[in-house]
Amino acid sequence: MSRAATVSTAVRSMTTSTTTKSINPKELFVGDDLSVRYAKFRPKLPLEHVKTMVELRGRKPSLWLDVGCGPGTSTVQMLGYADKIIGVDVSETQLAVARQNLQDPSLSFIQGTSEKLPVEDSSVDVITVVQAVHYFDIPAFFKEVDRVLKPGGVLGLASINTPKCIDSQTMDQAKERVVKSIVHSHGIPDSVQLLENNYRDVIMPYPPSRQDHSADVLTSWSLSDHIDLCMTFSPVNNFMMESNMDLEGMRQHFVGMMQEAGMTEEDEKSVYTWNQPCALVTAVKPL
């Protein structure tokens, strides 16, 4: 099968196997407060995964494209691993935070969409999407990937799971009950199901080269930190908008539900270690 036919097959499979509700990322990731919380609390792509993609490329990438980069949370991990790095996002608010916090001669941020990547044909060595591809028009994105990726170039889709508290079973169980009550009671769009399943259901372009990788992301957080992370989740933000609830109101609501779910006063004051497993799916464009 030719390379073009392979990509076309992957696109058709995604179109027929996945039914997605309409989600507009421009409406989900706006506002200065959200962008700052996103930059501070969203986990970074593990360096282990960055090195894996460089190894798959076989040499230091000349150009690395991070699509759906947000405030550059994971883009910064690529510094030193490529000659030039471009972060692309639809949200100018998120990009403003990235440009303010991350300044390096090899790094730039451009507003753009996954359906029309702002780079030339066959110019990119590595493309990453961290925690965002489920918001894309995936068939259109894969066509763009095939347009801009060099032969031998690497595509990597990363999903970082909901944090699990490894120090306190009580805290973890309380957190799970609260997150599920907020997120699942309002329904999870079909596209977000792709994320929860670590993109295993995404049929990658260049399927013979598909590989699945995993790594852990360990973080020390207080309850307040964890709440701030949760308030970057799009379903939680939707819940806040539907409930006409501000940040402080959401924080109090979250704490109250955690207490009802079994969180103790000691749990509330303590700092715990949280693990967020990060799955990476890769594919390599044929030479």
Coordinates of C-alpha atoms in Angstrom, one line a residue:
M1 CA 0.0 0.0 0.0
S2 CA 1.3 3.5 -0.9
R3 CA 2.1 6.1 1.8
A4 CA -0.8 8.3 0.6
A5 CA -3.2 5.3 0.7
T6 CA -2.0 4.4 4.2
V7 CA -2.8 7.9 5.4
S8 CA -6.1 7.9 3.6
T9 CA -7.1 4.6 5.3
A10 CA -6.2 6.0 8.7
V11 CA -8.3 9.1 8.1
R12 CA -11.3 7.0 6.9
S13 CA -11.0 4.7 9.9
M14 CA -11.0 7.7 12.3
T15 CA -14.1 9.1 10.6
T16 CA -16.1 6.0 10.8
S17 CA -15.0 4.7 14.2
T18 CA -15.3 7.9 16.3
T19 CA -18.3 10.0 16.8
T20 CA -17.4 13.3 18.4
K21 CA -19.6 16.0 19.9
S22 CA -18.7 19.5 18.8
I23 CA -16.0 21.1 20.9
N24 CA -14.5 24.5 20.2
P25 CA -11.1 24.7 21.9
K26 CA -11.2 28.5 21.4
E27 CA -14.0 28.6 23.9
L28 CA -12.4 26.3 26.4
F29 CA -8.9 27.7 27.0
V30 CA -9.4 31.4 27.2
G31 CA -8.9 33.9 30.0
D32 CA -5.8 35.1 31.8
D33 CA -6.5 33.3 35.1
L34 CA -7.1 29.9 33.3
S35 CA -3.9 30.3 31.2
V36 CA -1.8 31.1 34.3
R37 CA -3.2 28.1 36.2
Y38 CA -2.7 25.9 33.1
A39 CA 0.9 26.9 32.9
K40 CA 1.5 26.4 36.6
F41 CA -0.3 23.1 37.3
R42 CA -0.5 21.1 34.0
P43 CA 2.2 18.5 34.0
K44 CA 5.0 18.5 31.5
L45 CA 5.7 15.9 28.9
P46 CA 8.3 13.6 30.5
L47 CA 11.9 14.0 29.1
E48 CA 11.9 10.3 28.7
H49 CA 9.3 10.7 25.9
V50 CA 11.1 13.6 24.4
K51 CA 14.3 11.5 24.1
T52 CA 12.3 8.6 22.7
M53 CA 11.0 10.7 19.8
V54 CA 14.6 12.0 19.1
E55 CA 15.8 8.4 19.0
L56 CA 13.0 7.4 16.6
R57 CA 14.0 10.3 14.3
G58 CA 17.6 9.0 14.4
R59 CA 19.2 12.5 14.7
K60 CA 18.7 15.8 16.3
P61 CA 15.5 17.4 14.8
S62 CA 16.0 20.6 12.8
L63 CA 12.4 21.6 13.4
W64 CA 10.0 20.3 16.1
L65 CA 6.4 21.4 16.0
D66 CA 4.3 21.2 19.2
V67 CA 0.6 21.5 18.2
G68 CA -1.9 22.6 20.8
C69 CA 0.9 23.8 22.9
G70 CA -1.1 26.0 25.3
P71 CA 1.2 28.1 27.5
G72 CA 4.2 26.0 26.4
T73 CA 3.9 23.7 29.4
S74 CA 5.5 20.8 27.4
T75 CA 7.1 22.8 24.7
V76 CA 9.8 23.9 27.1
Q77 CA 10.8 20.2 27.5
M78 CA 12.0 20.2 23.9
L79 CA 14.6 22.9 24.4
G80 CA 18.1 21.6 23.5
Y81 CA 16.6 18.6 21.7
A82 CA 15.9 20.4 18.4
D83 CA 17.5 23.3 16.5
K84 CA 14.2 25.1 16.2
I85 CA 10.9 24.6 18.1
I86 CA 7.5 26.1 17.2
G87 CA 4.5 26.0 19.5
V88 CA 1.2 26.3 17.8
D89 CA -2.2 27.0 19.5
V90 CA -5.6 28.5 18.6
S91 CA -5.6 30.6 21.9
E92 CA -3.8 33.9 21.8
T93 CA -4.3 34.1 25.6
Q94 CA -2.4 30.9 26.1
L95 CA 0.3 31.9 23.7
A96 CA 0.8 35.3 25.4
V97 CA 1.6 33.4 28.6
A98 CA 4.0 31.2 26.7
R99 CA 5.8 34.1 25.1
Q100 CA 6.1 35.8 28.5
N101 CA 7.4 32.8 30.4
L102 CA 9.5 31.1 27.8
Q103 CA 12.1 33.1 25.9
D104 CA 14.8 31.3 23.9
P105 CA 16.3 31.9 20.5
S106 CA 15.3 28.5 19.3
L107 CA 11.7 28.8 20.5
S108 CA 8.8 30.6 18.9
F109 CA 5.0 30.5 19.3
I110 CA 2.5 31.0 16.5
Q111 CA -1.3 31.2 16.5
G112 CA -2.7 28.6 14.2
T113 CA -4.9 25.5 13.9
S114 CA -4.3 21.8 13.6
E115 CA -6.1 21.8 10.3
K116 CA -3.8 24.4 8.7
L117 CA -0.3 24.1 10.3
P118 CA 1.8 27.3 9.8
V119 CA 4.8 25.6 8.3
E120 CA 6.1 24.5 4.8
D121 CA 5.6 21.1 3.2
S122 CA 8.1 18.4 4.3
S123 CA 9.8 20.8 6.8
V124 CA 9.2 19.2 10.2
D125 CA 11.2 16.4 11.9
V126 CA 8.9 15.8 14.9
I127 CA 5.3 16.7 15.7
T128 CA 4.0 16.4 19.2
V129 CA 0.5 16.9 20.5
V130 CA 0.2 16.7 24.3
Q131 CA -3.2 16.3 25.8
A132 CA -5.0 18.0 22.9
V133 CA -5.5 15.8 19.8
H134 CA -9.0 14.8 21.0
Y135 CA -10.1 18.4 20.4
F136 CA -8.8 18.3 16.8
D137 CA -10.5 17.4 13.5
I138 CA -8.3 14.3 13.5
P139 CA -8.7 13.4 9.8
A140 CA -7.9 16.9 8.8
F141 CA -4.9 17.0 11.2
F142 CA -3.5 13.8 9.9
K143 CA -3.6 15.1 6.4
E144 CA -1.6 18.2 7.6
V145 CA 0.8 15.9 9.4
D146 CA 1.5 14.1 6.2
R147 CA 2.0 17.4 4.3
V148 CA 4.5 18.9 6.7
L149 CA 6.4 15.9 8.1
K150 CA 9.6 14.9 6.5
P151 CA 10.1 11.3 5.4
G152 CA 11.4 9.6 8.5
G153 CA 9.7 12.2 10.7
V154 CA 7.9 11.3 13.9
L155 CA 4.4 12.0 15.1
G156 CA 3.8 11.7 18.9
L157 CA 0.4 11.9 20.7
A158 CA 0.7 12.1 24.5
S159 CA -2.0 11.7 27.1
I160 CA -1.4 12.5 30.8
N161 CA -3.9 10.7 33.1
T162 CA -5.8 12.1 36.0
P163 CA -3.5 12.3 39.1
K164 CA -3.6 9.5 41.5
C165 CA -2.5 10.2 45.2
I166 CA 0.0 7.5 46.1
D167 CA 0.4 8.5 49.7
S168 CA -3.2 8.4 50.9
Q169 CA -5.8 6.0 49.8
T170 CA -8.5 8.1 51.5
M171 CA -7.5 11.2 49.7
D172 CA -7.3 9.4 46.3
Q173 CA -10.7 7.8 46.8
A174 CA -12.3 11.1 47.8
K175 CA -10.8 12.8 44.8
E176 CA -12.0 10.1 42.4
R177 CA -15.6 10.4 43.7
V178 CA -15.6 14.2 43.4
V179 CA -14.0 14.4 39.9
K180 CA -16.4 11.7 38.6
S181 CA -19.4 13.4 40.1
I182 CA -18.5 16.7 38.4
V183 CA -17.2 15.3 35.1
H184 CA -19.4 12.3 34.5
S185 CA -22.6 13.8 35.7
H186 CA -22.3 16.4 32.9
G187 CA -21.4 13.8 30.3
I188 CA -18.0 13.3 28.7
P189 CA -17.8 14.2 25.0
D190 CA -16.9 11.2 22.8
S191 CA -13.7 13.0 21.8
V192 CA -12.5 13.2 25.5
Q193 CA -13.1 9.4 25.7
L194 CA -10.1 9.1 23.3
L195 CA -8.0 10.9 25.9
E196 CA -9.2 8.7 28.8
N197 CA -8.3 5.7 26.8
N198 CA -4.8 7.0 26.2
Y199 CA -5.5 7.4 22.5
R200 CA -5.5 3.6 22.0
D201 CA -8.5 4.0 19.7
V202 CA -6.8 6.6 17.5
I203 CA -5.7 4.8 14.3
M204 CA -2.4 6.5 13.6
P205 CA -1.1 7.3 10.1
Y206 CA 1.7 5.0 9.0
P207 CA 0.2 2.2 11.2
P208 CA 3.0 -0.4 10.8
S209 CA 5.4 2.0 12.7
R210 CA 3.0 2.6 15.6
Q211 CA 4.6 2.2 19.1
D212 CA 3.1 2.7 22.6
H213 CA 5.3 4.1 25.4
S214 CA 4.6 5.0 29.1
A215 CA 6.3 7.1 31.8
D216 CA 5.3 8.4 35.2
V217 CA 5.0 12.1 36.2
L218 CA 5.4 12.5 40.0
T219 CA 4.4 15.8 41.6
S220 CA 4.1 17.0 45.2
W221 CA 0.8 18.9 45.7
S222 CA -1.4 20.2 48.5
L223 CA -5.2 19.9 48.1
S224 CA -5.2 23.5 47.0
D225 CA -2.8 22.7 44.2
H226 CA -4.8 19.7 43.1
I227 CA -8.0 21.8 43.0
D228 CA -6.2 24.4 40.8
L229 CA -5.2 21.6 38.4
C230 CA -8.7 20.2 38.3
M231 CA -10.0 23.7 37.5
T232 CA -8.0 23.5 34.2
F233 CA -10.0 20.5 33.0
S234 CA -12.5 21.5 30.4
P235 CA -15.5 19.5 31.9
V236 CA -14.9 21.3 35.2
N237 CA -14.8 24.7 33.5
N238 CA -18.0 23.8 31.7
F239 CA -19.5 22.9 35.1
M240 CA -18.5 26.3 36.5
M241 CA -20.0 28.1 33.5
E242 CA -23.2 26.2 33.7
S243 CA -23.4 26.7 37.4
N244 CA -22.5 30.4 37.2
M245 CA -19.7 29.7 39.7
D246 CA -16.5 31.7 40.1
L247 CA -13.1 30.3 41.1
E248 CA -13.6 30.7 44.9
G249 CA -17.0 29.2 44.7
M250 CA -15.7 26.2 42.8
R251 CA -12.9 25.8 45.3
Q252 CA -15.3 25.8 48.2
H253 CA -17.6 23.4 46.4
F254 CA -14.7 21.1 45.7
V255 CA -13.5 21.1 49.3
G256 CA -17.0 20.5 50.6
M257 CA -17.5 17.5 48.3
M258 CA -14.1 16.1 49.3
Q259 CA -15.1 16.3 52.9
E260 CA -18.3 14.5 52.2
A261 CA -16.4 11.9 50.3
G262 CA -14.2 11.1 53.4
M263 CA -11.3 13.6 53.3
T264 CA -10.1 14.4 56.8
E265 CA -8.8 17.7 58.2
E266 CA -5.3 16.3 58.2
D267 CA -5.7 15.3 54.5
E268 CA -6.7 18.9 53.7
K269 CA -3.6 20.4 55.2
S270 CA -1.0 17.8 54.0
V271 CA 1.2 17.7 50.9
Y272 CA 1.0 14.4 49.1
T273 CA 2.8 12.8 46.1
W274 CA 0.6 12.4 43.0
N275 CA 1.4 10.3 40.0
Q276 CA 0.1 11.1 36.5
P277 CA 1.0 8.3 34.1
C278 CA 1.8 9.7 30.7
A279 CA 1.1 7.5 27.6
L280 CA 2.8 8.3 24.3
V281 CA 1.7 6.9 20.9
T282 CA 4.2 7.3 18.1
A283 CA 4.3 6.7 14.3
V284 CA 7.1 7.3 11.8
K285 CA 6.5 8.5 8.3
P286 CA 8.0 6.1 5.8
L287 CA 11.2 7.1 3.9

